[in-house]
Coordinates of C-alpha atoms and ligand atoms in Angstrom, one line a residue:
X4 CA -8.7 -6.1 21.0
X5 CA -5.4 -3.7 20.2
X6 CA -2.6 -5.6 19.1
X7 CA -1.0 -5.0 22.4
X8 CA -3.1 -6.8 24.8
X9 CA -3.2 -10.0 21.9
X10 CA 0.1 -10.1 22.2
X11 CA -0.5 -11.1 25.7
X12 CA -3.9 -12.1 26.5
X13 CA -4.5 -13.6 22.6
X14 CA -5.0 -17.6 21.8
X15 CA -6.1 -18.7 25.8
X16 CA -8.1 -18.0 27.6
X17 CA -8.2 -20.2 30.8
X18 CA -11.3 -21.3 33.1
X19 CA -11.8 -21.5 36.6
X20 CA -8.9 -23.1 38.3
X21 CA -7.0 -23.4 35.0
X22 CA -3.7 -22.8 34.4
X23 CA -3.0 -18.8 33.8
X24 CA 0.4 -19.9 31.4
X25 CA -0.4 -22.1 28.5
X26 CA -0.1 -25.5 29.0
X27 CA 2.4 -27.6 27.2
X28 CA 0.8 -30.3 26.2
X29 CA 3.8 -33.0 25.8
X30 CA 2.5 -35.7 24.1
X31 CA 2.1 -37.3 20.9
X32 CA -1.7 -38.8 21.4
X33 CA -5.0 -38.5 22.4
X34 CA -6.9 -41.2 23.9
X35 CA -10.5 -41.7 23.4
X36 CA -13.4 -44.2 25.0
X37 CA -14.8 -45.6 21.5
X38 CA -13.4 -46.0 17.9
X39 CA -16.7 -44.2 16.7
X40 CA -15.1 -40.9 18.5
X41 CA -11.5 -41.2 16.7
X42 CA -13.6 -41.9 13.3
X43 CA -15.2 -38.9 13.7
X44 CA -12.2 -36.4 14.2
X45 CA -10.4 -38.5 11.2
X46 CA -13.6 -37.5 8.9
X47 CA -13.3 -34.1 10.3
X48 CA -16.6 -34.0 11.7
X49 CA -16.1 -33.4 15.0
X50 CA -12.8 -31.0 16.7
X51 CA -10.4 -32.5 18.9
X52 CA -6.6 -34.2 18.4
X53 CA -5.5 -37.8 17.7
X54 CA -1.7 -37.3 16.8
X55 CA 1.0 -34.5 17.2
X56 CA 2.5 -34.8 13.4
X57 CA -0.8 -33.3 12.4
X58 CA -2.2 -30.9 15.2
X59 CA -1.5 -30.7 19.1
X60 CA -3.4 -27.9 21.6
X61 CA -0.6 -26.2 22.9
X62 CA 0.6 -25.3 18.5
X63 CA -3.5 -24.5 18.2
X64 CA -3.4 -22.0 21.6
X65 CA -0.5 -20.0 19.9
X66 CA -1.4 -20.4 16.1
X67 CA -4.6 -18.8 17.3
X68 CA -3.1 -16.0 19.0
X69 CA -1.1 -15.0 16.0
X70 CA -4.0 -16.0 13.9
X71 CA -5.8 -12.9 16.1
X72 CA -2.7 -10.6 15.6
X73 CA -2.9 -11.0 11.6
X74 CA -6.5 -10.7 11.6
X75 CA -6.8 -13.7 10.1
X76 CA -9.8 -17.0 10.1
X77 CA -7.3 -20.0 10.6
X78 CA -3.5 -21.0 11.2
X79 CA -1.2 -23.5 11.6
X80 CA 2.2 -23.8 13.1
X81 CA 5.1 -25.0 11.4
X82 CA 8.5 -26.8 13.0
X83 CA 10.4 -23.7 10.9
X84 CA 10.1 -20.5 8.5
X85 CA 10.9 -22.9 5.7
X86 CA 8.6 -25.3 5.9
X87 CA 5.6 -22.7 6.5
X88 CA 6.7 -20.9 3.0
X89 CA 6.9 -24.9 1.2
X90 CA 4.0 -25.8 2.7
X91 CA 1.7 -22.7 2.2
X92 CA 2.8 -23.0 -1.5
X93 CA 2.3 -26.7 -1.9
X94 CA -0.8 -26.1 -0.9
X95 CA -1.9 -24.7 -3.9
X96 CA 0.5 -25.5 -6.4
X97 CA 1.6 -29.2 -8.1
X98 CA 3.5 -30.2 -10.7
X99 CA 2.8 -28.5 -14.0
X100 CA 2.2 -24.9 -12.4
X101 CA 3.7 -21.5 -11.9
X102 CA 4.5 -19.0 -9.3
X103 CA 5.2 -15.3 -9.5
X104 CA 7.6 -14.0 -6.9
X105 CA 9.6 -11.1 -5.8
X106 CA 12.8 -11.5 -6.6
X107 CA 14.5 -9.9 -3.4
X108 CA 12.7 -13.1 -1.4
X109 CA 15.3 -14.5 1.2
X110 CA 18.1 -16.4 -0.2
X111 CA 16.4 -19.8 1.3
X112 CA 13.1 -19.4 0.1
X113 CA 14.5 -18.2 -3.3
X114 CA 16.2 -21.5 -3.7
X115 CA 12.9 -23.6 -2.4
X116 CA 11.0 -21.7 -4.9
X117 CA 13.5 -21.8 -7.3
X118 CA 15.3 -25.1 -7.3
X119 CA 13.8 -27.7 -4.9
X120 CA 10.5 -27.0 -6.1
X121 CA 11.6 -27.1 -9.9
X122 CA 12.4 -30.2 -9.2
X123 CA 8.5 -30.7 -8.4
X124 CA 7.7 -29.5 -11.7
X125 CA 6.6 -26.3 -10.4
X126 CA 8.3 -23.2 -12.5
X127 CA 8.6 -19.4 -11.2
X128 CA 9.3 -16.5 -12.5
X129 CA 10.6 -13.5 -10.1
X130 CA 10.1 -9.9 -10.5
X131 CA 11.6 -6.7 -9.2
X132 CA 9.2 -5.7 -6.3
X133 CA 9.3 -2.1 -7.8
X134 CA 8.4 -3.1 -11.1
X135 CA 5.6 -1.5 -13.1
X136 CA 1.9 -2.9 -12.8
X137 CA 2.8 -3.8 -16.9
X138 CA 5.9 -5.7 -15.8
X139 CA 4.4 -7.7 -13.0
X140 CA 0.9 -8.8 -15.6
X141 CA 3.7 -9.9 -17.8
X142 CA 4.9 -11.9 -15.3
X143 CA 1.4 -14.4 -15.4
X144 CA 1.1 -17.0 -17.0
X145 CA -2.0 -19.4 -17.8
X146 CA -0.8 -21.5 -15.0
X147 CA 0.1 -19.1 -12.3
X148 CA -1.2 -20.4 -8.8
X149 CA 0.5 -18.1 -6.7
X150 CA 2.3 -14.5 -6.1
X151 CA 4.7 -14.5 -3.3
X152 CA 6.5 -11.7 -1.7
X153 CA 8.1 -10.4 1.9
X154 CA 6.1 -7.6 3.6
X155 CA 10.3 -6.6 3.9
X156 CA 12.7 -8.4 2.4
X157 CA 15.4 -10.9 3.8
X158 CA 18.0 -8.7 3.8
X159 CA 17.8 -6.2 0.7
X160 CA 15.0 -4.9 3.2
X161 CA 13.0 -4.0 0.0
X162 CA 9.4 -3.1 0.9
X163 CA 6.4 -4.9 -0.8
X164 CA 3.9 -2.5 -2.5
X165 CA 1.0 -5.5 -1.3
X166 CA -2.2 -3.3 -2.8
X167 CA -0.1 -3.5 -6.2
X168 CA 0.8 -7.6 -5.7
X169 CA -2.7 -8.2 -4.6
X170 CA -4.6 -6.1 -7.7
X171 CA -2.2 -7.9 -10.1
X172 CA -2.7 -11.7 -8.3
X173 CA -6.2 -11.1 -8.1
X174 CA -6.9 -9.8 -11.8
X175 CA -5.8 -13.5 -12.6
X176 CA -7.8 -15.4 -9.7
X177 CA -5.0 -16.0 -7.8
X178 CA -4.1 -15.4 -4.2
X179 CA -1.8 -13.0 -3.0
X180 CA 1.1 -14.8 -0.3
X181 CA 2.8 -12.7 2.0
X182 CA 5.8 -14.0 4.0
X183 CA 5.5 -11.0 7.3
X184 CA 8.5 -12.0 9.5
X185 CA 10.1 -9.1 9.6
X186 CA 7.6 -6.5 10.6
X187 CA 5.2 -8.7 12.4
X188 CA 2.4 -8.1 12.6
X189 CA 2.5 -5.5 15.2
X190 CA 3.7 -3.1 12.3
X191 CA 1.8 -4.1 9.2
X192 CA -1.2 -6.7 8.8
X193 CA -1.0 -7.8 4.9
X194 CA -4.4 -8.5 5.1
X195 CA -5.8 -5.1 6.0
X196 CA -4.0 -4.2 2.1
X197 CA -5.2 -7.1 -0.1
X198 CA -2.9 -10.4 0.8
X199 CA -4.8 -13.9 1.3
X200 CA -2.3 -15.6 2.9
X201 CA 0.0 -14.6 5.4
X202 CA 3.6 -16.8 6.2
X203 CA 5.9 -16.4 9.5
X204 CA 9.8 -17.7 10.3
X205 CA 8.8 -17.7 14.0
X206 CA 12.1 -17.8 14.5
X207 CA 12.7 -13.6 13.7
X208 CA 10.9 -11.3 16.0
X209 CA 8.2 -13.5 17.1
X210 CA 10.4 -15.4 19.5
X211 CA 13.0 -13.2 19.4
X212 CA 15.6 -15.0 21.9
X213 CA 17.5 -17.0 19.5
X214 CA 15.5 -19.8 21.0
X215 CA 13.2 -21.9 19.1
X216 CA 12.9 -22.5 15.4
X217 CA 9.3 -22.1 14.3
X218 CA 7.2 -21.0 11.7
X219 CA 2.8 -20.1 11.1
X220 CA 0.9 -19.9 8.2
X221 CA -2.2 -17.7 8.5
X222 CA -5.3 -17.5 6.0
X223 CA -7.1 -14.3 5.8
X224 CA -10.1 -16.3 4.8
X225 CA -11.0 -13.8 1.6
X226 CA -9.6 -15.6 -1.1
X227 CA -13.1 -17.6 -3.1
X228 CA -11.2 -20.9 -3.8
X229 CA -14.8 -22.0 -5.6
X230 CA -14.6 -19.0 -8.2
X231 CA -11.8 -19.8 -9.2
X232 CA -12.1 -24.0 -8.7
X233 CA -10.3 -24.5 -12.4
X234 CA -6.9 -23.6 -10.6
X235 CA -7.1 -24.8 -7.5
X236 CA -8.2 -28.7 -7.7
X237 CA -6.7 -29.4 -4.9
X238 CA -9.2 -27.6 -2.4
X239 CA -11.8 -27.5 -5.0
X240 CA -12.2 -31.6 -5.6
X241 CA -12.5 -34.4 -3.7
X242 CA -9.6 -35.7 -1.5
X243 CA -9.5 -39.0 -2.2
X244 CA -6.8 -39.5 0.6
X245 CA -8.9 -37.6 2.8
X246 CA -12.5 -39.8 2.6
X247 CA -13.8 -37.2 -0.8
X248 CA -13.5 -34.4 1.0
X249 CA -13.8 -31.2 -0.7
X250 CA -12.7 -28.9 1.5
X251 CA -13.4 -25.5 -0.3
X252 CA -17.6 -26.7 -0.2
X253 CA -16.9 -28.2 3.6
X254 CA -14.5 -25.7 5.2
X255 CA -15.5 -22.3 3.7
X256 CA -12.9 -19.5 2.3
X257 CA -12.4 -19.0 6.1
X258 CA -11.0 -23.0 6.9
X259 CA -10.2 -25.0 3.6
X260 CA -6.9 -23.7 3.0
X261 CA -5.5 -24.6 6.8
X262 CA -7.4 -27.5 7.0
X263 CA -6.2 -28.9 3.4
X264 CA -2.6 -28.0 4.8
X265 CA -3.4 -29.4 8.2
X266 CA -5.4 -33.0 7.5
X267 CA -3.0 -33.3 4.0
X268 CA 0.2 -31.7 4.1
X269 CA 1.2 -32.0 7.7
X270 CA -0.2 -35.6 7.7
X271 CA 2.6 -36.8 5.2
X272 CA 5.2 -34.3 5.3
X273 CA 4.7 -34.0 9.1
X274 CA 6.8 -31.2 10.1
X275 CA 4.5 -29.5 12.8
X276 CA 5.9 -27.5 15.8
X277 CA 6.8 -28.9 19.3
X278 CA 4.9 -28.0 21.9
X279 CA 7.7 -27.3 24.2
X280 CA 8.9 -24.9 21.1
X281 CA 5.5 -23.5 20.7
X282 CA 5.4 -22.5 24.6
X283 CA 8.2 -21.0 23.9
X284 CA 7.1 -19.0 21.2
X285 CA 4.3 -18.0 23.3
X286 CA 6.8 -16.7 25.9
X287 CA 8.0 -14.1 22.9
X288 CA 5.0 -13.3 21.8
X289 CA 3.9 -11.8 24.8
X290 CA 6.3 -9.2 24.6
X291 CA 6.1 -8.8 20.7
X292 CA 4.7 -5.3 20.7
X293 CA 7.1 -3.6 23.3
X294 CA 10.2 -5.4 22.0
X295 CA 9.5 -4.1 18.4
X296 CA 9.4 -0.9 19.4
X297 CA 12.9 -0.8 20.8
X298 CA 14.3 -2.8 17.5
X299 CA 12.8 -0.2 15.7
X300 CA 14.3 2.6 17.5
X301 CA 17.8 1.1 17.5
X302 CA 17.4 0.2 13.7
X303 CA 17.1 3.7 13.3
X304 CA 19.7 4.9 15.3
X305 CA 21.9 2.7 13.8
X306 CA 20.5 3.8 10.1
X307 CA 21.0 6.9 10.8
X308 CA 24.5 6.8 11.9
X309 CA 25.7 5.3 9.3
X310 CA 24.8 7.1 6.6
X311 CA 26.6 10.1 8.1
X312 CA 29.5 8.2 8.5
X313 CA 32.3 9.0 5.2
X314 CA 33.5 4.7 5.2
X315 CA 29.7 3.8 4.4
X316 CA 28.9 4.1 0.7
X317 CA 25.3 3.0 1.2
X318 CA 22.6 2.1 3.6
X319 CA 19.5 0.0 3.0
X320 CA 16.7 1.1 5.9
X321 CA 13.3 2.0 4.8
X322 CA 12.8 4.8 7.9
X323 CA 15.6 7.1 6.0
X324 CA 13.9 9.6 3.8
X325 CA 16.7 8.5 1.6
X326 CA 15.8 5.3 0.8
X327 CA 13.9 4.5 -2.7
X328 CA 11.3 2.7 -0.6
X329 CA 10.8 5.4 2.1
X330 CA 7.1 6.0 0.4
X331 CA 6.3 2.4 0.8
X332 CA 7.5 2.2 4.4
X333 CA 5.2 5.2 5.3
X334 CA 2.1 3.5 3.4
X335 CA 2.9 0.1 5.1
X336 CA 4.7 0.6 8.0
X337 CA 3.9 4.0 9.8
X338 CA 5.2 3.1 13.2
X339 CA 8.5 1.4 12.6
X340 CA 9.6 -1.2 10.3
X341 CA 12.2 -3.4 11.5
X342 CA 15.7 -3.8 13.3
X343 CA 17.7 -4.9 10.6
X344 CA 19.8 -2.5 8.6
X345 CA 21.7 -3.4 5.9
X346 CA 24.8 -1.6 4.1
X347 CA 28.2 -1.5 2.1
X348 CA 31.6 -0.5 3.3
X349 CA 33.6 1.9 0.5
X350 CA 36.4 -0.8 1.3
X351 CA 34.2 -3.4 -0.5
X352 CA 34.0 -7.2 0.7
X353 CA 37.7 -7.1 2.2
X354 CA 36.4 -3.5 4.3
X355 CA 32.9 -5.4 5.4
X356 CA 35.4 -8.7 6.7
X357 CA 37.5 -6.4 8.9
X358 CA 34.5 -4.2 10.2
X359 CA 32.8 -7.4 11.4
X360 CA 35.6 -8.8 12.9
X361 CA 36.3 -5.7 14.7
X362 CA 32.9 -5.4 16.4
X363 CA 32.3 -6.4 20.0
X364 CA 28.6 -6.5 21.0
X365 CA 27.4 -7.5 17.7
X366 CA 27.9 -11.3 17.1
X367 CA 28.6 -12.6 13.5
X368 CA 25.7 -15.3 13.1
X369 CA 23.3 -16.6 10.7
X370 CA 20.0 -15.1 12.1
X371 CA 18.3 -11.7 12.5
X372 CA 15.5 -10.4 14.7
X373 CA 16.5 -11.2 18.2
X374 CA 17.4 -9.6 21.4
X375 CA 21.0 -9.3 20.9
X376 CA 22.7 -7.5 17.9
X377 CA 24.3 -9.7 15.3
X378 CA 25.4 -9.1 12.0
X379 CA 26.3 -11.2 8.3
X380 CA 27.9 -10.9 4.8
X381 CA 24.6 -12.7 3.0
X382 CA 26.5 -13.5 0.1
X383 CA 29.6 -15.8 1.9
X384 CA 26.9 -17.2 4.1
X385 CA 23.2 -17.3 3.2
X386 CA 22.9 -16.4 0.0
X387 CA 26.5 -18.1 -1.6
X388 CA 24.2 -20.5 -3.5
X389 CA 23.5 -17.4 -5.5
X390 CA 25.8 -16.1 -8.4
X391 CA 27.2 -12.4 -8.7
X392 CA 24.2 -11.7 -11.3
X393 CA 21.4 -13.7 -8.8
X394 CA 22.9 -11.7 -5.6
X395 CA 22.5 -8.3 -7.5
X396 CA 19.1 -9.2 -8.8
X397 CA 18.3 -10.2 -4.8
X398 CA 19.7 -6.4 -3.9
X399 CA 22.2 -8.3 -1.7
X400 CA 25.7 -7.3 -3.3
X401 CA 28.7 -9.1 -2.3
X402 CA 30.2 -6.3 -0.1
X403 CA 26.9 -5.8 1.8
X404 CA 26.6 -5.8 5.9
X405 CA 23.7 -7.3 7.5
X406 CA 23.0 -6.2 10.9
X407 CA 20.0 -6.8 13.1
X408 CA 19.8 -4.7 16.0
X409 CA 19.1 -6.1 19.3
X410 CA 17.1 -4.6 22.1
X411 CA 20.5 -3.2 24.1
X412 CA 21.2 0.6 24.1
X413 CA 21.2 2.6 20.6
X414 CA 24.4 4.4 22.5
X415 CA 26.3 1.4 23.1
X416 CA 25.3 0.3 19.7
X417 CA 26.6 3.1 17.8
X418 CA 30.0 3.5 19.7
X419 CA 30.9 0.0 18.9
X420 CA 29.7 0.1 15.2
X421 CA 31.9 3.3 15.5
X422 CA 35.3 1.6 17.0
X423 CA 35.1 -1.2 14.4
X424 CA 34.7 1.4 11.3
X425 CA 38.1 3.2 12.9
X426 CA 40.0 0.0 12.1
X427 CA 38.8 -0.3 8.4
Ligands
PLP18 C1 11.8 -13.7 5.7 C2 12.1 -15.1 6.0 N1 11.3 -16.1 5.7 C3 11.6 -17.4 6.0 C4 12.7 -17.7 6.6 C5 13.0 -19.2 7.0 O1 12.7 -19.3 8.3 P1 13.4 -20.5 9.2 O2 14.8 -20.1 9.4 O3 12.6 -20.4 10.5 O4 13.2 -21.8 8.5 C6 13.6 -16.7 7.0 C7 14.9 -17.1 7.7 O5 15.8 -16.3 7.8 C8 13.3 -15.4 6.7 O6 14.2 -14.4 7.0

């Protein structure tokens, strides 16, 4: 099916007589007629539900229908953005290991990767998303597990060259992870360019009301776990807190890696969606493909605006021919990118303060990628764990504007951005 009709018809399909909307399954267990019937679903042998921390139908209906808009074999839904990034990396990696990531990551999963998960024993090293093929080899080390990058960036809005991550990650035997929130899936599928794993902060686009925090994990069910077994013990051995199961030899390349996250991860970190937020989600999704058309055009607008305007010195958006990543977009993301646009005043960080306090329609506030405009200074607010020398490295300097266009009129838009720039 075209990515338009998953969007709405994907994950459910109801029988005779059944509900047309998903249902929300509210509850926190299943009950069954005979302990041999539970024992089987704990072994994994047979499919079905016994508890809500690990897995619950109404998470499965719309994990599969973004499963179906990645292209992928198996997902999972995550209570947020953050925990599908820790848990999609966990996964694979344990103490002792290494991950290579981009370094223009978003400001919170830079500091999982780089400071809560240090404190796991698991080490990174982060690299310049344009960096040369030499550079990003250099990067490996014997006990890399991982590469990780965004498909675009949270918010230097740098664009991932994913053939060149993947060939690098998988000249080492190791999976390529691609954290997709900002285009969605509507405007790029990592998969179709090399990525084994593909991440999600429901929270962006795929909701897209300010409404329910979420996140999905999605396996492109390519990566050979087996050939590679050395590295990955974790799917490759068995569980002993999961009965011996091995799931690379029970579940395939197309299941281990969502079931091992699923029967393991979830089971003792146990930070799966709610229902309720998961019908939700649903609610978004079903109007995915039209509302990202509308972000896109308004990003645009927006874009180009202000970089015909004489108080901005710069403008991050991948759709202007001016941008250093303009090639990249067109590779990637041939029918729009995203609604966020990012950019610096000539005023500096004092310019950037009175702008944003100027502006009427556009909300200051710590998100992106919903239906009405809002806008951020990353580095007093998301990023202001980061030093001067981490926030330049991230592309997010301290003067810079994030704004993430809404889904109201470009027109309105623009003569508000305009009235706020005359007060600078
Ligand atoms: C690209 C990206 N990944 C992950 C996250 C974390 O998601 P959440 O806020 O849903 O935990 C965010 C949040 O802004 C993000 O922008």
């Amino acid at each position: 099916m075209n990515r338009d009709t998953i969007c709405v018809q994907g994950g459910y399909t109801p029988g005779n007589g059944e509900p047309r909307q998903i249902p929300i399954i509210q509850s926190t267990t299943f009950k069954y007629a005979t302990s041999e019937d539970m024992g089987k679903l704990f072994d994994l042998e047979a499919d079905g539900y016994f508890y809500s921390r690990l897995q619950n139908p109404t998470c499965d209906m719309v994990a599969k229908k973004i499963c179906e808009l990645e292209g992928g074999t198996a997902a999972m839904l995550t209570s947020s953005g953050q925990a599908a990034n820790f848990f999609a990396l966990f996964n694979i990696c344990e103490a002792g290991d290494h991950i290579v990531a981009s370094s223009t990551i978003y400001g919170g999963t830079f500091n999982l990767i780089s400071v809560t998960m240090a404190k796991m024993g698991i080490t990174a090293t982060f690299v310049d998303p344009l960096c040369t093929e030499e550079e990003l080899n250099a990067a490996f080390r014997p006990n890399t597990k991982v590469v990780f990058g965004e498909t675009i960036a949270n918010p230097a809005l740098t664009v991932l060259d994913i053939e060149k991550f993947a060939k690098a990650a998988h000249a080492h035997g190791v999976p390529l992870m691609v954290d997709n929130t900002f285009p969605t899936p509507v405007n790029c599928r990592p998969f179709e360019w090399g990525a084994d794993i593909v991440t999600h902060s429901t929270t962006k686009y795929m909701d897209g009301h300010g409404a329910v925090l979420g996140g999905a994990i999605v396996d492109g069910g390519k990566f050979d776990w087996m050939a590679h077994a050395d590295k990955f013990p974790g799917l490759c051995t068995p569980d002993d807190s999961y009965h011996g199961i091995t799931y690379a030899e029970r579940f395939g390349k197309e299941g281990a890696f969502i079931t091992k996250a699923t029967a393991q991860l979830m089971r003792d970190f146990g930070s799966m969606q709610s229902p309720m937020n998961a019908y939700m989600l649903n609610l978004g999704l079903e109007s995915l493909h039209v509302r990202m058309q509308r972000h896109c055009a308004n990003g645009m607008a927006v874009a180009q605006f202000l970089e015909n305007h004489p108080k901005v010195a710069y403008v991050n958006y991948c759709g202007l021919e001016s941008s250093p990543y303009h090639a990249l977009a067109q590779k990637y993301l041939p029918n729009g990118s995203c609604g966020v646009v990012s950019f610096g005043l000539a005023g500096g960080r004092q310019a950037a303060s009175t702008f944003m306090k100027e502006l009427k329609l556009a909300a200051i506030e710590t998100h992106v990628a919903d239906a009405r405009t809002c806008c951020l200074n990353p580095a007093s607010s998301t990023h202001r764990q980061m030093n001067d020398e981490q926030l330049a490295a991230a592309g997010v300097p301290a003067e810079l504007v994030r704004m993430s266009c809404g889904l109201e009129s470009a027109e309105d838009l623009i003569a508000d951005i305009a009235q706020a720039l005359d007060k600078v």
